[in-house]
Short mmCIF file of C-alpha atoms in Angstrom, two decimals:
data_model
loop_
_atom_site.label_atom_id
_atom_site.label_comp_id
_atom_site.label_asym_id
_atom_site.label_seq_id
_atom_site.Cartn_x
_atom_site.Cartn_y
_atom_site.Cartn_z
CA MET A 298 22.25 -3.76 -26.06
CA ALA A 299 25.85 -5.09 -26.16
CA ASP A 300 26.25 -3.91 -22.56
CA VAL A 301 23.15 -5.85 -21.59
CA VAL A 302 24.56 -9.01 -23.13
CA LYS A 303 27.85 -8.44 -21.38
CA ASP A 304 26.32 -7.78 -17.99
CA TYR A 305 23.49 -10.24 -17.86
CA GLY A 306 23.94 -12.68 -20.76
CA PHE A 307 20.17 -12.74 -21.25
CA ILE A 308 18.10 -10.51 -23.47
CA PHE A 309 14.35 -10.60 -23.17
CA SER A 310 12.59 -11.29 -26.46
CA ASP A 311 10.65 -8.86 -28.62
CA GLY A 312 7.15 -8.46 -27.28
CA PHE A 313 8.50 -7.79 -23.79
CA ASP A 314 9.43 -4.40 -22.34
CA ARG A 315 13.14 -5.07 -21.91
CA LEU A 316 13.99 -1.86 -20.09
CA PHE A 317 11.20 -2.39 -17.60
CA LEU A 318 12.18 -6.02 -17.00
CA GLU A 319 15.81 -5.06 -16.50
CA GLU A 320 14.72 -2.47 -13.96
CA LEU A 321 12.35 -4.92 -12.32
CA TYR A 322 14.70 -7.89 -12.03
CA GLY A 323 18.09 -6.18 -12.27
CA GLY A 324 19.58 -9.09 -14.18
CA ASP A 325 18.32 -11.65 -11.66
CA THR A 326 17.21 -14.24 -14.21
CA LEU A 327 16.53 -16.83 -11.49
CA THR A 328 13.88 -14.62 -9.93
CA ALA A 329 12.55 -13.74 -13.37
CA GLU A 330 12.17 -17.44 -14.17
CA GLU A 331 10.39 -18.06 -10.85
CA ILE A 332 7.93 -15.26 -11.49
CA PHE A 333 7.26 -16.42 -15.05
CA THR A 334 6.80 -19.99 -13.81
CA SER A 335 4.32 -19.02 -11.08
CA SER A 336 2.48 -16.43 -13.16
CA ILE A 337 1.65 -18.46 -16.27
CA PRO A 338 -0.61 -21.02 -14.51
CA HIS A 339 -2.21 -18.14 -12.64
CA ILE A 340 -3.13 -16.40 -15.90
CA GLU A 341 -4.39 -19.66 -17.40
CA GLU A 342 -6.65 -20.28 -14.40
CA SER A 343 -7.88 -16.71 -14.51
CA LEU A 344 -8.81 -17.07 -18.17
CA GLN A 345 -10.90 -20.14 -17.35
CA LEU A 346 -12.59 -18.24 -14.57
CA ALA A 347 -13.17 -15.29 -16.90
CA GLU A 348 -14.93 -17.66 -19.31
CA LYS A 349 -17.25 -18.79 -16.51
CA HIS A 350 -18.05 -15.20 -15.53
CA MET A 351 -18.75 -14.33 -19.18
CA ASN A 352 -21.09 -17.29 -19.59
CA ALA A 353 -22.89 -16.33 -16.40
CA GLY A 354 -23.14 -12.68 -17.45
CA ALA A 355 -21.29 -11.71 -14.28
CA THR A 356 -19.60 -8.57 -15.57
CA ASP A 357 -18.79 -7.23 -12.11
CA GLU A 358 -16.98 -10.46 -11.21
CA LEU A 359 -15.23 -10.30 -14.57
CA ARG A 360 -14.16 -6.72 -13.85
CA LYS A 361 -12.77 -7.68 -10.43
CA LEU A 362 -10.87 -10.60 -11.95
CA LEU A 363 -9.30 -8.36 -14.58
CA HIS A 364 -8.35 -5.83 -11.95
CA LYS A 365 -6.66 -8.55 -9.98
CA ILE A 366 -4.63 -10.18 -12.74
CA LYS A 367 -3.73 -7.01 -14.59
CA PRO A 368 -0.45 -6.37 -12.70
CA ILE A 369 0.81 -9.87 -13.52
CA PHE A 370 1.22 -8.84 -17.14
CA GLY A 371 3.28 -5.94 -15.90
CA TYR A 372 5.52 -8.20 -13.84
CA LEU A 373 6.16 -10.20 -17.01
CA GLY A 374 7.06 -7.10 -19.01
CA MET A 375 3.89 -7.08 -21.10
CA LEU A 376 2.76 -3.58 -20.35
CA GLN A 377 0.63 -3.33 -23.49
CA VAL A 378 -1.30 -6.42 -22.42
CA GLN A 379 -1.69 -4.82 -19.00
CA ASP A 380 -3.16 -1.78 -20.73
CA ALA A 381 -5.50 -4.05 -22.73
CA ALA A 382 -6.63 -5.62 -19.45
CA GLN A 383 -7.24 -2.13 -18.02
CA ASN A 384 -9.28 -1.17 -21.08
CA PHE A 385 -11.40 -4.28 -20.84
CA GLU A 386 -11.81 -3.77 -17.10
CA ASP A 387 -13.09 -0.25 -17.77
CA PHE A 388 -15.38 -1.65 -20.46
CA CYS A 389 -16.86 -4.11 -17.95
CA ALA A 390 -17.40 -1.31 -15.48
CA PHE A 391 -19.37 0.87 -17.87
CA LYS A 392 -20.95 -1.36 -20.53
CA ASP A 393 -23.97 -3.58 -20.04
CA LYS A 394 -24.76 -4.61 -23.65
CA THR A 395 -24.04 -8.29 -24.00
CA GLY A 396 -23.25 -8.07 -27.71
CA ASP A 397 -20.60 -5.39 -27.22
CA LEU A 398 -19.18 -7.28 -24.27
CA ASP A 399 -18.78 -10.46 -26.32
CA SER A 400 -16.84 -8.60 -28.97
CA ALA A 401 -14.62 -6.83 -26.43
CA TYR A 402 -14.01 -10.09 -24.59
CA GLY A 403 -13.12 -11.86 -27.83
CA SER A 404 -10.52 -9.21 -28.65
CA PHE A 405 -9.08 -9.38 -25.17
CA GLN A 406 -8.90 -13.18 -25.28
CA THR A 407 -6.97 -13.06 -28.54
CA ILE A 408 -4.44 -10.65 -27.04
CA VAL A 409 -3.97 -12.71 -23.89
CA HIS A 410 -3.67 -16.05 -25.65
CA HIS A 411 -0.97 -14.63 -27.89
CA ALA A 412 0.75 -13.15 -24.82
CA LEU A 413 0.61 -16.53 -23.07
CA MET A 414 2.34 -18.16 -25.99
CA LEU A 415 5.15 -15.63 -25.77
CA MET A 416 5.35 -16.03 -21.99
CA ARG A 417 5.75 -19.80 -22.25
CA ILE A 418 8.55 -19.41 -24.77
CA GLU A 419 10.26 -16.81 -22.58
CA GLN A 420 9.91 -18.97 -19.49
CA GLN A 421 11.62 -21.80 -21.39
CA ARG A 422 14.42 -19.46 -22.54
CA LEU A 423 14.99 -18.29 -18.98
CA ASN A 424 15.06 -21.87 -17.76
CA GLU A 425 17.64 -22.87 -20.38
CA HIS A 426 19.73 -19.80 -19.63
CA ASN A 427 19.71 -20.44 -15.89
CA ASN A 428 20.53 -24.14 -16.36
CA ARG A 429 23.52 -23.21 -18.53
CA ARG A 430 24.78 -20.80 -15.86
CA ALA A 431 24.25 -23.26 -12.99
CA MET B 26 17.43 -2.09 11.87
CA ILE B 27 15.46 -5.00 10.40
CA PHE B 28 11.71 -4.51 10.03
CA SER B 29 9.53 -7.53 10.70
CA SER B 30 6.80 -7.58 8.11
CA VAL B 31 3.67 -9.32 6.91
CA ILE B 32 2.46 -9.44 3.30
CA VAL B 33 -1.30 -9.35 2.79
CA GLU B 34 -1.82 -10.03 -0.91
CA ASP B 35 -4.10 -12.42 -2.77
CA LEU B 36 -2.10 -12.35 -5.98
CA GLN B 37 0.65 -14.94 -5.52
CA PRO B 38 3.10 -13.63 -8.15
CA ALA B 39 2.86 -10.15 -6.62
CA ALA B 40 3.58 -11.60 -3.16
CA ASP B 41 6.48 -13.66 -4.54
CA ILE B 42 8.20 -10.68 -6.07
CA LEU B 43 7.61 -8.57 -2.99
CA ARG B 44 9.19 -11.26 -0.85
CA LYS B 45 12.18 -11.35 -3.19
CA PHE B 46 12.60 -7.59 -2.93
CA CYS B 47 12.43 -7.76 0.86
CA THR B 48 15.14 -10.41 0.97
CA LYS B 49 17.27 -8.51 -1.53
CA CYS B 50 17.21 -5.21 0.37
CA GLY B 51 18.30 -6.87 3.62
CA LEU B 52 16.13 -4.56 5.73
CA VAL B 53 12.83 -6.41 5.79
CA ASP B 54 12.16 -9.83 7.31
CA VAL B 55 8.93 -11.30 5.94
CA LYS B 56 7.36 -13.31 8.75
CA ALA B 57 4.18 -14.37 6.98
CA HIS B 58 2.09 -14.00 3.85
CA PHE B 59 -1.71 -14.05 3.86
CA LEU B 60 -4.09 -14.27 0.94
CA ASN B 61 -6.83 -12.41 2.76
CA ALA B 62 -7.17 -9.76 5.43
CA GLU B 63 -9.17 -11.85 7.92
CA ASP B 64 -6.35 -14.39 8.34
CA ALA B 65 -3.83 -11.58 8.52
CA LEU B 66 -5.85 -9.92 11.30
CA VAL B 67 -5.86 -13.07 13.41
CA HIS B 68 -2.10 -13.36 13.04
CA LEU B 69 -1.31 -9.68 13.63
CA THR B 70 -3.41 -9.56 16.79
CA LYS B 71 -1.10 -12.14 18.35
CA HIS B 72 2.11 -11.35 16.45
CA PRO B 73 2.45 -7.63 15.77
CA ALA B 74 4.72 -6.63 12.93
CA ASP B 75 6.69 -3.45 12.25
CA LEU B 76 5.44 -3.22 8.70
CA ILE B 77 2.52 -4.49 6.63
CA PHE B 78 2.50 -4.68 2.84
CA LEU B 79 -1.20 -4.45 2.28
CA ASP B 80 -3.25 -4.95 -0.85
CA VAL B 81 -6.54 -3.08 -0.87
CA GLU B 82 -8.96 -5.23 -2.85
CA MET B 83 -9.03 -8.83 -1.66
CA PRO B 84 -11.68 -11.49 -1.09
CA GLY B 85 -13.54 -10.71 2.12
CA ILE B 86 -12.70 -7.49 3.92
CA SER B 87 -10.60 -4.83 2.23
CA GLY B 88 -7.21 -3.58 3.33
CA PHE B 89 -8.84 -0.44 4.75
CA GLU B 90 -11.33 -2.45 6.78
CA MET B 91 -8.45 -4.49 8.13
CA MET B 92 -6.73 -1.33 9.33
CA ASP B 93 -9.96 -0.22 11.00
CA ARG B 94 -10.03 -3.44 13.01
CA LEU B 95 -6.39 -3.47 14.03
CA GLY B 96 -5.88 -2.17 17.55
CA VAL B 97 -2.49 -0.70 16.91
CA ILE B 98 -1.59 0.02 13.31
CA PRO B 99 2.08 -0.40 12.47
CA GLN B 100 3.59 1.16 9.39
CA VAL B 101 1.65 0.23 6.27
CA ILE B 102 2.64 0.26 2.63
CA LEU B 103 -0.43 -0.04 0.43
CA THR B 104 0.00 -1.97 -2.80
CA THR B 105 -2.70 -1.64 -5.40
CA SER B 106 -3.34 -1.20 -9.10
CA LYS B 107 -5.66 1.73 -8.58
CA THR B 108 -4.80 5.39 -8.06
CA GLU B 109 -8.26 6.10 -6.66
CA TYR B 110 -7.22 4.94 -3.19
CA ALA B 111 -4.66 7.70 -2.75
CA TYR B 112 -7.04 9.85 -0.68
CA ASN B 113 -7.92 6.92 1.59
CA ALA B 114 -4.22 6.20 1.98
CA PHE B 115 -3.74 9.78 3.10
CA GLN B 116 -6.63 9.49 5.57
CA TYR B 117 -5.13 6.37 7.09
CA ASN B 118 -1.70 7.97 7.29
CA VAL B 119 -0.01 5.03 5.57
CA THR B 120 3.71 5.30 5.05
CA ASP B 121 3.58 4.79 1.31
CA TYR B 122 1.38 3.75 -1.57
CA MET B 123 2.87 1.68 -4.38
CA ARG B 124 1.16 0.99 -7.66
CA LYS B 125 1.60 -2.50 -9.02
CA PRO B 126 3.73 -3.52 -10.79
CA PHE B 127 6.47 -1.67 -8.97
CA THR B 128 10.19 -1.99 -9.60
CA TYR B 129 12.89 -2.71 -7.05
CA THR B 130 13.96 0.95 -7.18
CA ARG B 131 10.45 2.06 -6.28
CA PHE B 132 10.34 -0.54 -3.51
CA LEU B 133 13.59 0.82 -2.05
CA GLU B 134 12.16 4.34 -2.02
CA SER B 135 9.28 3.01 0.01
CA ILE B 136 11.56 1.29 2.50
CA GLN B 137 13.50 4.53 2.92
CA LYS B 138 10.22 6.20 3.93
CA VAL B 139 9.62 3.42 6.45
CA LYS B 140 13.08 3.98 7.92
CA ALA B 141 12.62 7.75 8.06
CA ARG B 142 9.27 7.47 9.77
CA LYS B 143 10.68 5.07 12.32
CA GLU B 144 13.54 7.43 13.08
CA ASP B 145 11.17 10.38 13.44
CA ALA B 146 8.92 8.45 15.81
CA GLU B 147 11.86 7.39 17.96
CA GLU B 148 13.02 10.97 18.11
CA SER B 149 9.57 12.23 19.12
CA ALA B 150 8.93 9.51 21.68
CA GLY B 151 12.11 10.29 23.52
CA ILE B 152 11.40 14.00 23.74
CA PRO B 153 9.04 15.02 26.55
CA HIS B 154 8.94 18.57 25.22
CA MET B 155 9.17 20.54 22.01
CA PHE B 156 9.84 24.12 20.98
CA ILE B 157 7.46 26.00 18.74
CA LYS B 158 7.90 29.46 17.24
CA VAL B 159 5.28 31.92 18.45
CA ASP B 160 5.47 35.64 17.69
CA GLY B 161 9.14 35.39 16.91
CA LYS B 162 9.97 33.54 20.12
CA LEU B 163 10.70 29.87 20.70
CA ILE B 164 8.26 28.59 23.30
CA ARG B 165 8.83 25.31 25.12
CA LEU B 166 5.83 22.98 25.36
CA ASN B 167 5.75 19.84 27.46
CA THR B 168 4.01 17.25 25.33
CA ASP B 169 2.06 16.00 28.35
CA ASP B 170 0.45 19.43 28.65
CA ILE B 171 -0.86 19.45 25.07
CA LEU B 172 -4.59 18.73 25.01
CA TYR B 173 -5.11 18.91 21.28
CA ILE B 174 -3.74 20.48 18.10
CA GLU B 175 -5.89 22.23 15.54
CA SER B 176 -5.21 23.17 11.93
CA MET B 177 -5.85 26.79 10.96
CA GLY B 178 -4.84 26.85 7.30
CA ASP B 179 -1.13 27.67 7.16
CA TYR B 180 -1.04 27.76 10.96
CA VAL B 181 -1.51 25.27 13.74
CA ARG B 182 -2.91 26.03 17.19
CA PHE B 183 -1.69 24.06 20.21
CA THR B 184 -4.14 24.03 23.11
CA THR B 185 -2.56 23.24 26.46
CA GLN B 186 -3.94 23.21 29.95
CA GLU B 187 -2.81 26.81 30.46
CA ARG B 188 -3.30 28.57 27.13
CA LYS B 189 -3.35 28.36 23.33
CA TYR B 190 -0.37 28.89 21.02
CA VAL B 191 -0.47 29.58 17.30
CA THR B 192 2.51 28.72 15.15
CA HIS B 193 3.24 28.67 11.43
CA ASN B 194 3.15 25.02 10.42
CA THR B 195 0.90 22.37 8.90
CA ILE B 196 -1.09 19.73 10.70
CA LYS B 197 0.47 17.08 8.46
CA ASN B 198 3.98 18.09 9.48
CA ILE B 199 3.04 18.17 13.15
CA GLU B 200 1.41 14.76 12.91
CA SER B 201 4.57 13.21 11.51
CA ARG B 202 6.54 14.53 14.50
CA MET B 203 4.17 13.43 17.25
CA ASP B 204 4.32 10.13 19.08
CA ALA B 205 1.58 8.14 17.29
CA SER B 206 0.92 6.01 20.37
CA ARG B 207 -0.08 9.13 22.38
CA PHE B 208 -1.34 11.60 19.80
CA MET B 209 -3.89 10.62 17.19
CA LYS B 210 -5.43 12.46 14.27
CA VAL B 211 -9.22 12.27 14.68
CA HIS B 212 -10.21 14.70 11.96
CA ARG B 213 -8.39 16.30 9.05
CA SER B 214 -8.00 19.40 11.26
CA TYR B 215 -7.43 17.89 14.72
CA ILE B 216 -4.86 15.82 16.54
CA VAL B 217 -5.71 14.89 20.13
CA ASN B 218 -3.74 13.75 23.16
CA LEU B 219 -5.38 10.38 23.77
CA SER B 220 -4.75 10.56 27.52
CA GLN B 221 -6.90 13.72 27.68
CA VAL B 222 -9.98 12.29 25.95
CA GLU B 223 -12.88 12.34 28.45
CA ASP B 224 -15.64 10.90 26.34
CA LEU B 225 -16.32 9.78 22.80
CA HIS B 226 -19.76 10.07 21.29
CA ASP B 227 -20.65 9.31 17.71
CA ASP B 228 -18.90 12.01 15.69
CA GLU B 229 -17.19 14.01 18.42
CA LEU B 230 -15.12 13.67 21.54
CA SER B 231 -14.62 15.81 24.58
CA ILE B 232 -11.41 17.19 26.08
CA ARG B 233 -11.73 19.43 29.15
CA GLY B 234 -15.29 20.25 28.15
CA GLU B 235 -14.36 21.18 24.58
CA ARG B 236 -16.02 19.26 21.77
CA ILE B 237 -13.63 18.03 19.06
CA PRO B 238 -15.10 16.63 15.81
CA VAL B 239 -14.21 13.07 14.83
CA SER B 240 -14.45 12.22 11.16
CA LYS B 241 -15.98 8.99 9.86
CA ALA B 242 -12.64 7.84 8.51
CA HIS B 243 -10.99 8.16 11.91
CA LYS B 244 -13.82 6.93 14.11
CA SER B 245 -13.02 3.23 13.98
CA ARG B 246 -9.33 3.88 14.50
CA ILE B 247 -9.84 5.85 17.66
CA ARG B 248 -12.26 3.27 19.03
CA ALA B 249 -9.77 0.51 18.25
CA HIS B 250 -7.03 2.45 19.99
CA ILE B 251 -8.75 3.23 23.28
CA ASN B 252 -9.28 0.56 25.91
CA ILE B 253 -13.03 -0.15 25.75
CA ILE B 254 -14.19 -2.64 28.37
#
């Protein structure tokens, strides 16, 4: 960890897969900030769209949406959230009981909303770090 | 060598990071990014690229359907979250298949495959003949004389105008060495010399009176490749 501080001056917070993010961005915190900045609104929009699909009972559209946004969590170092998205995607593919779907969706929403909170904080940290270095 | 490329990806963050990787490696020049395959098709028809980074599932037609409609398919790197497309990727002879999210290291491995394939193709295109080992001897074949190549398990049979030759090799290995603009795989077991194709009907074609099967997966590609008026 000391080497990471020495080389990059930025340590990703708990809740993020640090090793994966270091491998992904290679210490390029400017790119990391750009990806965080462009990804967060994308996830927020997708959640709104997911809500619409849920209300319409459009599980296939919901599944496709999850499939699409899933990698974004990976690009932000939240591999467990990516796995949760995969699990819910699989659930949508195989389940057709509305009650079960509501419960699964509720759980997934909770996970993603918490993840979004962490992402926003991390995006701010990256921004402050990059501004200090500029 | 710098590869001109096009990104076909409807997920903006994925396209952004891919573009960054391309700039970072210094070997790939991203000319355009499209959010769907239809727009990419229009562009690529007029402005061919060396390399396409292609997502599979997008609004409208899929990445595979896009490849079916392209007249000449350049090198393709498929990017997807699913592993289920691996077989299709193999059928379409894409250069590589990357699962999202992929790291820069993984991206570089892919670009190395692009480079290697380009070098192999240049080597094959410049060679009007090849040597194959038959019964312990090296036999020279002029590539113009090859009518078609057929897989026979661990062996491959070359049919020329004069005779047939059987050599120990795989159809996949042979395919990677042949000039893709002149020789095309039309079935998992057959590669044909396009200049020798006499007719094409439904699920087979004819070369010097011999019927060669054409698989469903390859049918659109061969039709796209030949000059139908």
